[in-house]
């Protein structure tokens, strides 16, 4: 009930006192209206109320009928309580001057829609509103039950409750007693007059000692409390609105800081990891390179997966933050330079490229070192064989034994030398092999290339020296050859047969002991075939052995027949029949050993083939499974038959199924590790590599998380903006219809067609404006989330900067600025300090020291200023 209404109603009551109160409430005692005490109370109440306003103008009244008779103070009272200027009063003292002034006051009252007779509907509504306000404010208090404006106020607790509700510092309600109504009433009257500027209009004794206190008097007094506290409630409402807006901003800023921190940590990890992956410093040993490979596996298994999760979570946090900013009508979040989601994606892409290159380099280096170790061992073996053969040859070639030899001995020496030359020529191939292996070791950057080169050079130099010595000895023997006539043909024939056969056995033994390296069953089968072909030549070789041994038998037979005493030494060769027999036995011994070695390698290759098939069997299941799940997730996200909650439940179930499937990926990783440890680098049984599976798995995890986040954002949008499920289904159906490629995106032409189908009348300028909203990065496509965001903005209402400015203006008592004390008095401490730290100094001419600019601050909350 307003002050003007109270004044007008009381004037109506004064003029038509008896008639009004008889029609107001049928149960009243007519005699009460004629009671002088009751009339005195009425005059006292209203006189006090009038003076509470008139004293603001520096005056007061003593008698209502007399002091209002000339209309001057009545017009002044109306100006004070309305805040408006009335027509200029007449200054004369004649009766018509007084009537004119009263009429001006009554005309003003009528212009405000106040009836001057009886109690109309408007007055009844004001009464009911005031009663409801009192009930709501006193509801929590014990022993208070406000049902009317008479007996409900007799014990004084209702008045004390109203004061305590708004100013708990003025009254200790817990100490009040229901059986002390006079004390309660006087407490309320004194506190109201001293601290609330509400004059004492009633006497406690009059209220307590009256069976039914005067309703109009109580209403008049209670309305003063309503007006006194109305400003406080308005300020409280404004403060609550500001706190809500600031809470949203503080939460958003916290999310921004968390995003920046997480992005910085992830980028820093990528920055630290890439140099490690780019390091191509090769180790010198297979063990060291295997350790590098194991370190790389630890990186893949242990260090990278948490970062994959961080990257996915970062995208989710970014999308959630943008949705919250959009829903709260805030500007979009722009991360620091270099920390956009696209920047992190590019950095991640660079990491994976370097990672792939590092793995390929590791495997290539391991193959190279494997080849180096094989060649180095083969080099040592052939060098040892050659050095064993050449041992002592230089001394033999340097002998001068022919100078004192007999003719037969000379001829024997000649034939022996010819046999040596034949043997020397046979070993030329081995020297060339040694040189070729040394060259290949150099080309492959063998770590001990210096030793290899030195040993190879020594062998070559020795070989050249042997050639020189051989030629020199031949020259010497040919010089004296004419002196010798006889030669033991049989020794010569034995030597000629024994030498090549011995060379063949040497070659066979070398081949049977030759080391090999294969990577497939086909390669080992090729070696087995070659070995089988060698074994097929053994019968012919045995015949050659028998023929050679037959020559020796013939020598022995002739010697026995003719009584020749043999020295037991063949002058043409150092090979004895026993040497031939021993080497033949060695060849026969090496053949089964070679068979065993080849069969063991067959078993190893068969085991490798089983590993290939085992890996392929799983990969051929997991690869299609991942692709199928990607497609199913796409179908679920595009489904419009159910609610968003149904979609979320389905996606959560898919997410759990995917998490449960992780054990299959781990098992495949284990099989992949076994394959790498067995040096298996190809697999013809599947088109899927572990790298394909890893990339697909990471994409699947990212897709399900991103899809769940999109649905969560849609739920946030729906709930925050009041968008119905039917509207969302309509939006989704329209999007799906024009998503012609079924990839979750529309090109600009399809988007235009979609808008037209939904009733938009688009010109080129308007469509270009809309495209800047849905495709801010100018990618050339419109995603489903961007489409939903646009349609939400089109159909939902949002709070505005103007609303926040209006709330601050209430706290600032209608000033254009606000002070630090006002902020700390009206807002919770955290929100007050938040505003103080961010508001700029007010520069208006009407400002005071320390004044703050809440207008630019409010605009900045919504991205509408440069603050």
PDB file of C-alpha atoms in Angstrom, residues 816-817 840-848 850-854 856:
ATOM      1  CA  UNK A 816      26.257   6.558 -12.152  1.00  0.00           C
ATOM      2  CA  UNK A 817      29.103   5.123 -10.096  1.00  0.00           C
ATOM      3  CA  UNK A 840      38.026   0.971 -13.537  1.00  0.00           C
ATOM      4  CA  UNK A 841      38.016   4.400 -11.883  1.00  0.00           C
ATOM      5  CA  UNK A 842      34.904   6.464 -12.615  1.00  0.00           C
ATOM      6  CA  UNK A 843      35.853   9.621 -14.565  1.00  0.00           C
ATOM      7  CA  UNK A 844      32.536  11.481 -14.515  1.00  0.00           C
ATOM      8  CA  UNK A 845      32.320  14.992 -13.092  1.00  0.00           C
ATOM      9  CA  UNK A 846      29.802  13.854 -10.459  1.00  0.00           C
ATOM     10  CA  UNK A 847      32.129  11.175  -9.067  1.00  0.00           C
ATOM     11  CA  UNK A 848      33.772  11.108  -5.645  1.00  0.00           C
ATOM     12  CA  UNK A 850      37.473   6.154  -5.139  1.00  0.00           C
ATOM     13  CA  UNK A 851      34.327   6.014  -7.325  1.00  0.00           C
ATOM     14  CA  UNK A 852      34.200   2.941  -9.609  1.00  0.00           C
ATOM     15  CA  UNK A 853      32.681   2.595 -13.098  1.00  0.00           C
ATOM     16  CA  UNK A 854      30.115  -0.233 -12.967  1.00  0.00           C
ATOM     17  CA  UNK A 856      31.916  -0.348 -18.401  1.00  0.00           C
TER      18      UNK A 856
END
